[in-house]
Short mmCIF file of C-alpha atoms in Angstrom, two decimals:
data_model
loop_
_atom_site.label_atom_id
_atom_site.label_comp_id
_atom_site.label_asym_id
_atom_site.label_seq_id
_atom_site.Cartn_x
_atom_site.Cartn_y
_atom_site.Cartn_z
CA MET R 6 -45.28 -11.30 52.12
CA PHE R 7 -48.96 -11.89 51.46
CA GLU R 8 -49.82 -8.33 52.82
CA LEU R 9 -47.07 -6.84 50.65
CA LEU R 10 -48.45 -8.33 47.45
CA ARG R 11 -52.03 -7.46 48.44
CA ASP R 12 -50.98 -3.71 48.99
CA ALA R 13 -49.07 -3.82 45.65
CA ARG R 14 -52.12 -5.19 43.90
CA MET R 15 -54.36 -2.52 45.39
CA VAL R 16 -52.01 0.37 44.33
CA LEU R 17 -51.56 -1.25 40.89
CA GLY R 18 -55.40 -1.43 40.51
CA LYS R 19 -55.82 2.10 41.61
CA ASP R 20 -53.26 3.54 39.19
CA LEU R 21 -54.75 1.47 36.28
CA LEU R 22 -58.17 2.65 37.23
CA ILE R 23 -57.00 6.30 37.04
CA GLU R 24 -55.64 5.50 33.69
CA ARG R 25 -58.76 3.87 32.50
CA SER R 26 -60.75 7.04 33.37
CA SER R 27 -58.25 9.61 32.25
CA ARG R 28 -56.76 7.70 29.26
CA VAL R 29 -53.51 9.62 29.36
CA VAL R 30 -51.28 6.73 28.26
CA THR R 31 -53.66 5.74 25.53
CA ALA R 32 -54.40 9.18 24.19
CA GLN R 33 -51.07 10.99 24.81
CA VAL R 34 -48.15 8.57 25.48
CA VAL R 35 -48.87 6.00 22.73
CA PRO R 36 -49.21 8.67 19.98
CA PHE R 37 -46.07 10.35 21.32
CA ALA R 38 -44.11 7.00 20.97
CA VAL R 39 -45.45 6.42 17.42
CA MET R 40 -44.49 10.00 16.54
CA ILE R 41 -40.94 9.36 17.75
CA LEU R 42 -40.81 6.34 15.34
CA ILE R 43 -41.98 8.54 12.49
CA LEU R 44 -39.33 11.17 13.41
CA PHE R 45 -36.61 8.47 13.22
CA GLY R 46 -37.73 7.89 9.63
CA PHE R 47 -37.18 11.55 8.93
CA GLY R 48 -33.82 11.57 10.69
CA ILE R 49 -32.54 8.42 9.01
CA SER R 50 -33.52 8.38 5.37
CA PRO R 51 -35.60 5.24 4.56
CA ASP R 52 -33.81 5.15 1.23
CA LEU R 53 -30.51 4.63 2.86
CA ARG R 54 -29.63 0.93 2.22
CA ILE R 55 -27.01 -1.49 3.44
CA LEU R 56 -24.79 -3.12 0.78
CA ASP R 57 -25.47 -6.80 1.12
CA SER R 58 -24.55 -9.07 -1.76
CA THR R 59 -26.40 -12.03 -0.27
CA ALA R 60 -29.76 -10.28 -0.10
CA THR R 61 -32.04 -10.02 -3.11
CA VAL R 62 -33.33 -6.70 -1.95
CA ALA R 63 -30.84 -4.55 0.01
CA PRO R 64 -32.21 -3.96 3.51
CA SER R 65 -32.69 -0.37 4.57
CA VAL R 66 -30.51 1.06 7.33
CA LEU R 67 -33.72 1.93 9.22
CA SER R 68 -34.95 -1.73 9.25
CA ARG R 69 -31.55 -2.90 10.53
CA VAL R 70 -31.39 -0.31 13.43
CA THR R 71 -34.96 -1.05 14.47
CA PRO R 72 -33.91 -2.79 17.77
CA GLY R 73 -32.22 0.28 19.00
CA LEU R 74 -34.92 2.71 17.82
CA LEU R 75 -37.71 0.59 19.26
CA PHE R 76 -36.34 0.78 22.76
CA LEU R 77 -35.33 4.47 22.34
CA ALA R 78 -38.98 5.17 21.60
CA VAL R 79 -40.08 3.08 24.62
CA LEU R 80 -37.56 4.72 26.77
CA PHE R 81 -38.71 8.26 25.80
CA ALA R 82 -42.25 7.29 26.28
CA SER R 83 -41.50 5.82 29.64
CA LEU R 84 -40.46 9.13 30.88
CA LEU R 85 -44.00 10.36 30.49
CA ALA R 86 -45.39 7.29 32.18
CA ILE R 87 -42.98 7.50 35.00
CA GLY R 88 -43.60 11.25 35.54
CA ARG R 89 -47.24 10.57 35.71
CA SER R 90 -46.86 7.72 38.29
CA PHE R 91 -46.29 10.31 41.04
CA GLY R 92 -47.82 13.23 39.10
CA VAL R 93 -51.21 11.79 39.91
CA GLU R 94 -50.46 11.87 43.58
CA ALA R 95 -49.41 15.57 43.49
CA ASN R 96 -52.77 17.23 43.90
CA ASP R 97 -55.66 17.14 46.43
CA GLY R 98 -53.41 15.55 49.05
CA THR R 99 -53.75 12.07 47.56
CA LEU R 100 -50.16 11.20 48.54
CA ASP R 101 -51.00 11.89 52.28
CA GLY R 102 -54.05 9.64 51.74
CA LEU R 103 -51.77 6.90 50.30
CA ARG R 104 -49.41 7.18 53.25
CA MET R 105 -52.22 7.31 55.89
CA ALA R 106 -53.87 4.20 54.25
CA GLY R 107 -51.54 1.97 56.31
CA LEU R 108 -50.05 0.30 53.17
CA ASP R 109 -46.63 -1.20 53.22
CA PRO R 110 -44.28 1.38 51.55
CA ALA R 111 -42.65 -1.43 49.60
CA GLY R 112 -46.16 -2.59 48.37
CA ILE R 113 -46.74 0.99 47.19
CA PHE R 114 -43.47 0.92 45.25
CA LEU R 115 -44.26 -2.51 43.71
CA GLY R 116 -47.79 -1.34 42.86
CA LYS R 117 -46.67 1.84 41.23
CA ALA R 118 -43.91 0.15 39.28
CA GLY R 119 -46.30 -2.63 38.31
CA ALA R 120 -48.75 -0.13 36.94
CA VAL R 121 -45.89 1.42 34.77
CA VAL R 122 -45.02 -2.08 33.57
CA VAL R 123 -48.54 -2.76 32.40
CA GLN R 124 -48.80 0.61 30.63
CA LEU R 125 -45.35 0.31 29.04
CA LEU R 126 -46.17 -3.26 27.76
CA GLY R 127 -49.09 -1.76 25.90
CA VAL R 128 -46.96 1.12 24.55
CA SER R 129 -44.29 -1.35 23.42
CA ALA R 130 -46.82 -3.61 21.67
CA VAL R 131 -47.95 -0.53 19.60
CA VAL R 132 -44.50 0.68 18.99
CA THR R 133 -43.17 -2.76 17.86
CA SER R 134 -46.11 -3.07 15.42
CA GLY R 135 -45.42 0.44 14.22
CA ALA R 136 -41.73 -0.26 13.71
CA PHE R 137 -42.42 -3.40 11.68
CA LEU R 138 -44.91 -1.40 9.62
CA PHE R 139 -42.93 1.86 9.11
CA PHE R 140 -39.46 0.38 8.78
CA SER R 141 -40.49 -2.67 6.70
CA VAL R 142 -38.66 -5.03 8.89
CA ARG R 143 -38.44 -8.58 7.41
CA ILE R 144 -37.41 -11.45 9.56
CA GLU R 145 -37.59 -15.25 9.56
CA TRP R 146 -40.30 -15.95 12.18
CA SER R 147 -39.71 -18.81 14.73
CA VAL R 148 -41.05 -19.67 18.20
CA ALA R 149 -37.52 -19.25 19.68
CA ARG R 150 -37.23 -15.66 18.19
CA ALA R 151 -40.65 -14.73 19.50
CA VAL R 152 -39.90 -16.01 23.01
CA LEU R 153 -36.59 -14.07 23.07
CA GLY R 154 -38.22 -10.98 21.83
CA VAL R 155 -41.15 -11.03 24.33
CA THR R 156 -38.85 -11.95 27.24
CA THR R 157 -36.46 -9.15 26.31
CA ALA R 158 -39.35 -6.70 26.35
CA GLY R 159 -40.67 -7.95 29.72
CA ALA R 160 -37.25 -7.76 31.41
CA ALA R 161 -36.32 -4.32 29.88
CA ILE R 162 -39.69 -2.79 30.78
CA THR R 163 -39.54 -4.19 34.35
CA ALA R 164 -36.03 -2.61 34.69
CA ILE R 165 -37.31 0.74 33.25
CA ALA R 166 -40.38 0.86 35.48
CA ALA R 167 -38.47 -0.10 38.72
CA ALA R 168 -35.65 2.30 38.22
CA GLY R 169 -38.03 5.07 36.87
CA THR R 170 -40.38 4.71 39.85
CA LEU R 171 -37.51 4.99 42.22
CA TYR R 172 -36.06 8.07 40.69
CA SER R 173 -39.40 9.63 40.24
CA ALA R 174 -39.95 9.24 44.03
CA LEU R 175 -36.49 10.77 44.59
CA ALA R 176 -37.48 13.89 42.63
CA ALA R 177 -41.01 14.11 44.09
CA GLY R 178 -42.15 17.47 45.37
CA GLN R 179 -39.89 19.48 43.16
CA ARG R 180 -40.84 22.20 40.75
CA GLU R 181 -37.96 21.12 38.52
CA ARG R 182 -38.95 17.47 38.45
CA GLU R 183 -39.87 17.52 34.71
CA SER R 184 -36.26 18.14 33.85
CA LEU R 185 -34.69 16.49 36.84
CA VAL R 186 -36.24 12.98 36.26
CA PRO R 187 -34.90 12.58 32.73
CA LEU R 188 -31.47 13.70 33.85
CA LEU R 189 -31.49 11.07 36.63
CA VAL R 190 -33.16 8.24 34.70
CA ILE R 191 -31.65 8.32 31.18
CA PRO R 192 -27.98 7.69 32.32
CA VAL R 193 -29.17 4.94 34.66
CA LEU R 194 -31.17 3.31 31.93
CA ALA R 195 -28.20 3.39 29.44
CA PRO R 196 -27.29 -0.29 30.22
CA VAL R 197 -30.99 -1.32 29.79
CA LEU R 198 -31.08 0.35 26.28
CA LEU R 199 -27.86 -1.44 25.45
CA GLY R 200 -28.95 -4.88 26.64
CA ALA R 201 -32.51 -4.62 25.16
CA SER R 202 -31.10 -3.47 21.73
CA GLN R 203 -28.57 -6.37 21.60
CA ALA R 204 -31.12 -8.96 22.66
CA THR R 205 -33.68 -7.75 20.17
CA GLU R 206 -31.01 -7.67 17.51
CA ALA R 207 -30.38 -11.28 18.17
CA ALA R 208 -34.10 -12.08 18.20
CA LEU R 209 -34.76 -10.26 14.83
CA PHE R 210 -31.63 -10.76 12.81
CA GLY R 211 -29.00 -12.76 14.68
CA ALA R 212 -28.47 -16.06 16.48
CA VAL R 213 -31.08 -16.46 19.30
CA ALA R 214 -28.50 -17.88 21.60
CA ASP R 215 -26.59 -14.59 21.55
CA GLY R 216 -29.54 -12.79 23.04
CA TRP R 217 -30.04 -14.72 26.24
CA PRO R 218 -27.08 -13.47 28.22
CA TRP R 219 -28.32 -9.94 27.54
CA VAL R 220 -31.79 -10.96 28.87
CA ALA R 221 -30.10 -12.33 31.97
CA ALA R 222 -28.25 -9.05 32.39
CA LEU R 223 -31.53 -7.16 32.06
CA ALA R 224 -33.26 -9.41 34.60
CA ALA R 225 -30.38 -8.80 36.99
CA PHE R 226 -30.64 -5.10 36.47
CA ALA R 227 -34.46 -5.24 37.09
CA ALA R 228 -33.98 -7.35 40.30
CA LEU R 229 -31.38 -4.83 41.56
CA TYR R 230 -33.75 -1.88 41.18
CA VAL R 231 -36.80 -3.69 42.47
CA GLY R 232 -34.68 -4.61 45.53
CA ALA R 233 -33.38 -0.93 45.88
CA GLY R 234 -36.91 0.37 45.60
CA ILE R 235 -38.27 -2.07 48.24
CA LEU R 236 -35.49 -1.19 50.68
CA SER R 237 -35.47 2.55 50.23
CA PHE R 238 -39.18 3.38 49.59
CA GLU R 239 -40.05 3.73 53.23
CA THR R 240 -37.48 6.47 53.73
CA LEU R 241 -38.50 8.18 50.47
CA LEU R 242 -42.23 8.04 51.30
CA GLU R 243 -41.65 9.60 54.74
CA ASP R 244 -40.05 12.62 53.14
CA MET R 245 -42.56 13.16 50.34
CA MET A 21 -21.36 39.62 54.52
CA SER A 22 -23.33 40.12 57.81
CA SER A 23 -21.57 39.94 61.12
CA ILE A 24 -23.25 36.64 61.95
CA ALA A 25 -21.93 35.01 58.74
CA ARG A 26 -18.48 36.52 59.39
CA LYS A 27 -18.48 34.96 62.82
CA LEU A 28 -19.40 31.49 61.38
CA ALA A 29 -17.22 31.58 58.32
CA GLY A 30 -13.58 30.94 58.86
CA PRO A 31 -10.70 30.30 56.37
CA SER A 32 -10.96 27.05 54.53
CA SER A 33 -7.31 26.63 54.88
CA SER A 34 -5.35 25.49 57.99
CA ARG A 35 -1.84 24.38 58.80
CA GLY A 36 -2.76 20.85 57.60
CA THR A 37 -4.17 21.94 54.24
CA ARG A 38 -1.22 24.37 53.68
CA ILE A 39 1.23 21.50 54.19
CA LEU A 40 -0.88 19.25 52.06
CA GLY A 41 -1.08 21.95 49.35
CA ALA A 42 2.65 22.49 49.38
CA LEU A 43 3.23 18.70 49.06
CA ALA A 44 0.76 18.49 46.19
CA LEU A 45 2.51 21.47 44.47
CA VAL A 46 5.99 19.89 44.80
CA SER A 47 4.59 16.52 43.67
CA THR A 48 3.02 18.15 40.59
CA VAL A 49 6.21 19.85 39.64
CA LEU A 50 8.09 16.51 39.99
CA LEU A 51 5.32 14.86 37.88
CA LEU A 52 5.68 17.34 35.13
CA LEU A 53 9.46 16.89 35.07
CA LEU A 54 9.03 13.08 35.17
CA GLY A 55 6.26 12.98 32.57
CA LEU A 56 7.56 15.58 30.10
CA ILE A 57 11.39 15.35 30.35
CA TRP A 58 12.80 12.42 32.21
CA SER A 59 10.50 9.50 31.12
CA PRO A 60 11.16 8.08 27.65
CA ARG A 61 8.95 8.21 24.50
CA GLU A 62 6.90 5.16 23.81
CA VAL A 63 7.59 3.08 20.67
CA ASP A 64 4.05 3.25 19.20
CA GLN A 65 2.42 6.19 20.86
CA ALA A 66 5.52 8.49 20.88
CA ASP A 67 4.90 11.61 23.03
CA ALA A 68 1.18 10.97 23.34
CA VAL A 69 1.95 8.48 26.01
CA ARG A 70 2.83 11.41 28.29
CA LEU A 71 -0.87 12.16 28.63
CA MET A 72 -1.26 8.87 30.39
CA TYR A 73 0.51 10.15 33.41
CA VAL A 74 -2.36 12.57 34.15
CA HIS A 75 -5.19 10.72 32.37
CA VAL A 76 -4.98 7.36 34.31
CA PRO A 77 -4.30 8.93 37.81
CA SER A 78 -7.22 11.31 37.41
CA ALA A 79 -9.45 8.40 36.32
CA VAL A 80 -8.34 6.24 39.29
CA VAL A 81 -8.73 9.08 41.86
CA GLY A 82 -11.86 10.56 40.38
CA LEU A 83 -13.82 7.60 39.54
CA TYR A 84 -12.93 5.41 42.58
CA PHE A 85 -11.53 7.58 45.36
CA ALA A 86 -13.85 10.57 44.97
CA PHE A 87 -17.04 8.72 44.15
CA GLY A 88 -16.02 6.18 46.81
CA VAL A 89 -16.03 9.08 49.38
CA THR A 90 -19.49 9.78 48.19
CA LEU A 91 -20.55 6.20 48.64
CA VAL A 92 -19.07 5.87 52.12
CA GLY A 93 -20.42 9.30 53.20
CA SER A 94 -23.89 8.34 51.97
CA ILE A 95 -24.00 4.92 53.77
CA VAL A 96 -22.70 6.55 57.10
CA TYR A 97 -25.26 9.41 56.70
CA LEU A 98 -28.16 7.08 56.44
CA ARG A 99 -27.00 5.02 59.46
CA LYS A 100 -26.02 7.91 61.72
CA GLN A 101 -27.58 11.08 60.21
CA SER A 102 -24.15 12.63 60.65
CA ASP A 103 -23.83 16.10 58.93
CA PHE A 104 -20.04 15.59 58.59
CA TRP A 105 -20.52 12.57 56.33
CA ASP A 106 -23.38 14.20 54.36
CA LEU A 107 -21.17 17.11 53.52
CA MET A 108 -18.14 14.80 52.85
CA ALA A 109 -20.34 12.84 50.33
CA HIS A 110 -21.32 16.11 48.56
CA ALA A 111 -17.63 17.33 48.42
CA GLY A 112 -16.46 13.98 47.01
CA ALA A 113 -19.13 14.07 44.26
CA GLU A 114 -18.23 17.61 43.16
CA ILE A 115 -14.56 16.79 42.97
CA GLY A 116 -15.27 13.44 41.36
CA VAL A 117 -17.29 15.25 38.58
CA LEU A 118 -14.27 17.68 38.03
CA PHE A 119 -11.83 14.80 37.77
CA CYS A 120 -14.22 12.83 35.50
CA ALA A 121 -14.48 15.81 33.11
CA PHE A 122 -10.64 16.04 33.16
CA VAL A 123 -10.41 12.35 32.29
CA LEU A 124 -12.66 12.77 29.32
CA VAL A 125 -10.78 15.78 27.93
CA THR A 126 -7.37 14.17 28.39
CA GLY A 127 -8.66 11.02 26.94
CA ALA A 128 -9.95 12.89 23.82
CA LEU A 129 -6.62 14.66 23.40
CA TRP A 130 -4.81 11.24 23.58
CA GLY A 131 -7.27 9.75 21.17
CA ARG A 132 -6.73 12.17 18.38
CA PRO A 133 -3.07 11.28 17.64
CA THR A 134 -3.44 7.69 18.71
CA TRP A 135 -6.79 6.53 17.17
CA GLY A 136 -7.17 9.46 14.68
CA VAL A 137 -10.37 10.73 16.33
CA TYR A 138 -11.23 12.52 19.48
CA TRP A 139 -14.17 10.18 20.30
CA GLU A 140 -14.51 6.53 19.83
CA TRP A 141 -17.46 4.32 20.85
CA ASP A 142 -15.14 2.60 23.45
CA PRO A 143 -16.41 1.07 26.72
CA ARG A 144 -14.31 3.12 28.97
CA ILE A 145 -14.96 6.48 27.27
CA THR A 146 -18.74 5.75 27.04
CA SER A 147 -19.00 4.48 30.55
CA THR A 148 -17.08 7.41 31.94
CA THR A 149 -19.34 9.84 30.10
CA VAL A 150 -22.49 8.21 31.40
CA THR A 151 -20.86 8.26 34.96
CA LEU A 152 -20.26 12.00 34.62
CA VAL A 153 -23.99 12.55 33.76
CA LEU A 154 -25.02 10.25 36.56
CA TYR A 155 -23.14 12.37 39.19
CA LEU A 156 -24.29 15.66 37.57
CA GLY A 157 -27.80 14.15 38.42
CA TYR A 158 -26.63 13.57 41.98
CA LEU A 159 -25.46 17.23 42.24
CA ALA A 160 -28.71 18.40 40.76
CA VAL A 161 -30.54 16.45 43.63
CA ARG A 162 -28.31 18.19 46.12
CA ARG A 163 -29.48 21.58 44.78
CA MET A 164 -33.11 20.62 45.25
CA ASP A 165 -35.18 23.22 47.05
CA LEU A 166 -36.26 20.93 49.93
CA ASP A 167 -35.93 20.61 53.66
CA PRO A 168 -32.14 20.05 54.21
CA VAL A 169 -32.75 16.69 56.09
CA VAL A 170 -35.06 15.40 53.20
CA ARG A 171 -32.56 16.56 50.58
CA SER A 172 -29.62 14.87 52.42
CA ARG A 173 -31.59 11.62 52.82
CA ARG A 174 -32.55 11.49 49.12
CA ALA A 175 -29.03 12.38 48.04
CA ALA A 176 -27.62 9.64 50.25
CA ILE A 177 -29.85 7.03 48.64
CA LEU A 178 -28.84 8.26 45.24
CA GLY A 179 -25.19 8.33 46.25
CA ILE A 180 -25.33 4.65 47.02
CA ILE A 181 -27.33 3.63 43.90
CA SER A 182 -25.07 5.77 41.62
CA PHE A 183 -22.01 4.00 42.64
CA ALA A 184 -23.64 0.57 41.99
CA ASN A 185 -24.65 1.95 38.63
CA LEU A 186 -21.13 3.14 37.90
CA LEU A 187 -20.06 -0.51 38.12
CA ILE A 188 -23.04 -1.70 35.96
CA VAL A 189 -22.54 0.89 33.31
CA LYS A 190 -18.88 0.08 33.16
CA GLN A 191 -19.50 -3.72 32.88
CA SER A 192 -22.34 -3.35 30.30
CA VAL A 193 -20.26 -1.28 27.83
CA GLU A 194 -17.31 -3.68 28.35
CA TRP A 195 -19.55 -6.49 27.18
CA TRP A 196 -20.83 -4.36 24.36
CA ARG A 197 -17.59 -3.50 22.65
CA GLY A 198 -13.90 -2.88 23.29
CA LEU A 199 -11.25 -0.76 21.75
CA HIS A 200 -9.61 0.96 24.67
CA GLN A 201 -6.14 -0.14 25.65
CA GLY A 202 -6.43 -2.94 28.15
CA SER A 203 -5.12 -2.71 31.67
CA THR A 204 -1.36 -2.27 31.46
CA VAL A 205 -0.47 -1.94 35.17
CA GLY A 206 -0.15 -5.13 36.95
CA ILE A 207 2.31 -7.58 38.50
CA ASP A 208 3.40 -8.86 34.97
CA THR A 209 3.76 -5.31 33.76
CA GLN A 210 5.78 -4.87 30.42
CA MET A 211 6.16 -1.23 31.07
CA ASP A 212 9.53 0.56 31.22
CA GLY A 213 10.54 1.03 34.90
CA LEU A 214 10.66 4.77 34.83
CA MET A 215 7.30 4.98 32.95
CA PHE A 216 5.75 2.82 35.62
CA PHE A 217 7.23 5.01 38.32
CA THR A 218 5.93 8.05 36.65
CA LEU A 219 2.48 6.60 36.47
CA ALA A 220 2.63 5.68 40.08
CA TRP A 221 3.88 9.17 40.94
CA GLY A 222 0.92 10.55 38.97
CA VAL A 223 -1.44 8.51 41.15
CA LEU A 224 0.21 9.81 44.32
CA THR A 225 0.11 13.44 43.00
CA PHE A 226 -3.50 13.30 42.11
CA THR A 227 -4.31 11.75 45.38
CA LEU A 228 -2.64 14.65 47.17
CA ILE A 229 -4.47 17.19 44.98
CA PHE A 230 -7.74 15.29 45.73
CA ALA A 231 -7.21 15.33 49.43
CA TRP A 232 -6.31 19.03 49.39
CA LEU A 233 -9.47 19.89 47.40
CA LEU A 234 -11.67 17.66 49.50
CA MET A 235 -10.60 19.42 52.67
CA HIS A 236 -11.13 22.80 51.28
CA ARG A 237 -14.51 21.92 49.71
CA PHE A 238 -15.64 20.20 52.89
CA ARG A 239 -14.84 23.19 55.08
CA LEU A 240 -16.65 25.53 52.71
CA ALA A 241 -19.75 23.23 52.73
CA TRP A 242 -19.49 23.10 56.54
CA TYR A 243 -19.53 26.95 56.82
CA GLU A 244 -22.45 27.04 54.43
CA HIS A 245 -24.20 24.44 56.59
CA GLN A 246 -23.50 26.46 59.76
CA ALA A 247 -24.80 29.66 58.12
CA ALA A 248 -27.99 27.89 56.99
CA ALA A 249 -28.52 26.54 60.49
CA VAL A 250 -28.74 30.08 61.92
CA SER A 251 -32.39 30.89 62.44
CA LEU A 252 -33.98 33.89 60.86
CA ASP A 253 -34.63 35.32 64.33
CA ASP A 254 -30.91 35.17 65.16
CA ALA A 255 -30.04 36.83 61.92
CA ILE A 256 -32.61 39.63 62.53
CA ALA A 257 -31.27 40.13 66.12
CA ALA A 258 -27.74 40.37 64.86
CA ARG A 259 -28.74 42.79 62.14
CA ARG A 260 -30.67 44.98 64.73
CA GLY A 261 -27.48 44.91 66.91
CA GLU A 262 -25.37 46.05 64.01
CA HIS A 263 -27.89 48.93 63.38
CA ARG A 264 -27.92 49.93 67.13
CA SER A 265 -24.10 50.03 67.27
CA SER A 266 -23.87 52.12 64.17
CA LEU A 267 -26.51 54.59 65.63
CA ALA A 268 -24.46 54.71 68.74
CA GLY A 269 -21.35 55.48 66.70
CA GLU A 270 -23.09 58.33 64.95
CA ALA A 271 -24.29 59.80 68.32
CA ILE A 272 -20.65 59.84 69.59
#
């Protein structure tokens, strides 16, 4: 168990070091995610308002659908981060090096997924700030709401990273992987988008208690894919 | 077709499939008579209820039987590396996708007169659509240009995960929202006796059609597998043999 975590930490550190020198997530994935948010503003007019007799200023449709748009932007951005997770191993025989390093395959999976989690947490922090800014989201702040929102993001991103890393490995070594990975990952992550949107909806506008069952479902999904990745990665790595 | 491929490929039909095909055909004719003529109209849905006799059976057979075959085939392949089960898993997924698309089309046709729209954001419609895309992804993996053993192993892992995902997607959208008619078939069923019988007959008919299609598709996949297993050297030798015999024929 200790060796597994040590191997995972080494792979995670390596992938983050590559990101630190290449700055692909910072310079490409984050601007891409922000651009998606702006495009949502073009697609759904910011002037479109919800009829609400109780509110002094009628909220815009954009602000009310923020939870869904937020995770859609994270989901699309995650496709780039996931693709890059094994893309960095495609050249110069680095994958062979990784396999010959004697690391536990489950540790490699956990390390790769962990690096995607760290990168996506950064992306989601920028995207959330952008959504509040661009969509003029107004909420009543409380600690309970903040805790629910942060936990939802953590559980959803872990689920996206675990499932994404597994499917990225499944499509490794393919010329068509750029189109194959989204085809495989997006339907699989439909329940994550659903759960994350519902929990964030509760955190921003609804009753906080309504959000926790969705967080539990997200955590179960993440646990399932972490388990599936740990069990199957040895077979997948052999075939890469 | 080269002679070597001709030697390997046989008919996908056999005495067993011909009997099964005949049974499926007779059963389909009886289902049409039961569904369109003999069973009564429903009070609320009128004649639209008749779509249920093909919609529900294709959903049961496609989503659970066909994708169930893919699940079992994938598990057994990973344990025993049996080509039989690998090809069975592939055949099950292809037929499952076909049935899944049929479920969506018949559901939309039923939805128009019943709900007034072809599409509703209903759990079962949404989850069936996502399931269809999931298995299209599985079929895309089966077409990957990889070593056959590697491809089969990856497809088997995906076949197992996809079935688990089918259940998750179904459950998540059930929690999300519900409009679709609840389960109407059970011990305390309120259905008319003949309507219930027609529905059960529909399940039997679609099971026969599924079994018939599965056997044909499996055999076709088996022949493809056999042809792919022939080495290039064997194929060249066979081609040279054909050439020599044609030259000998011309000399005579």
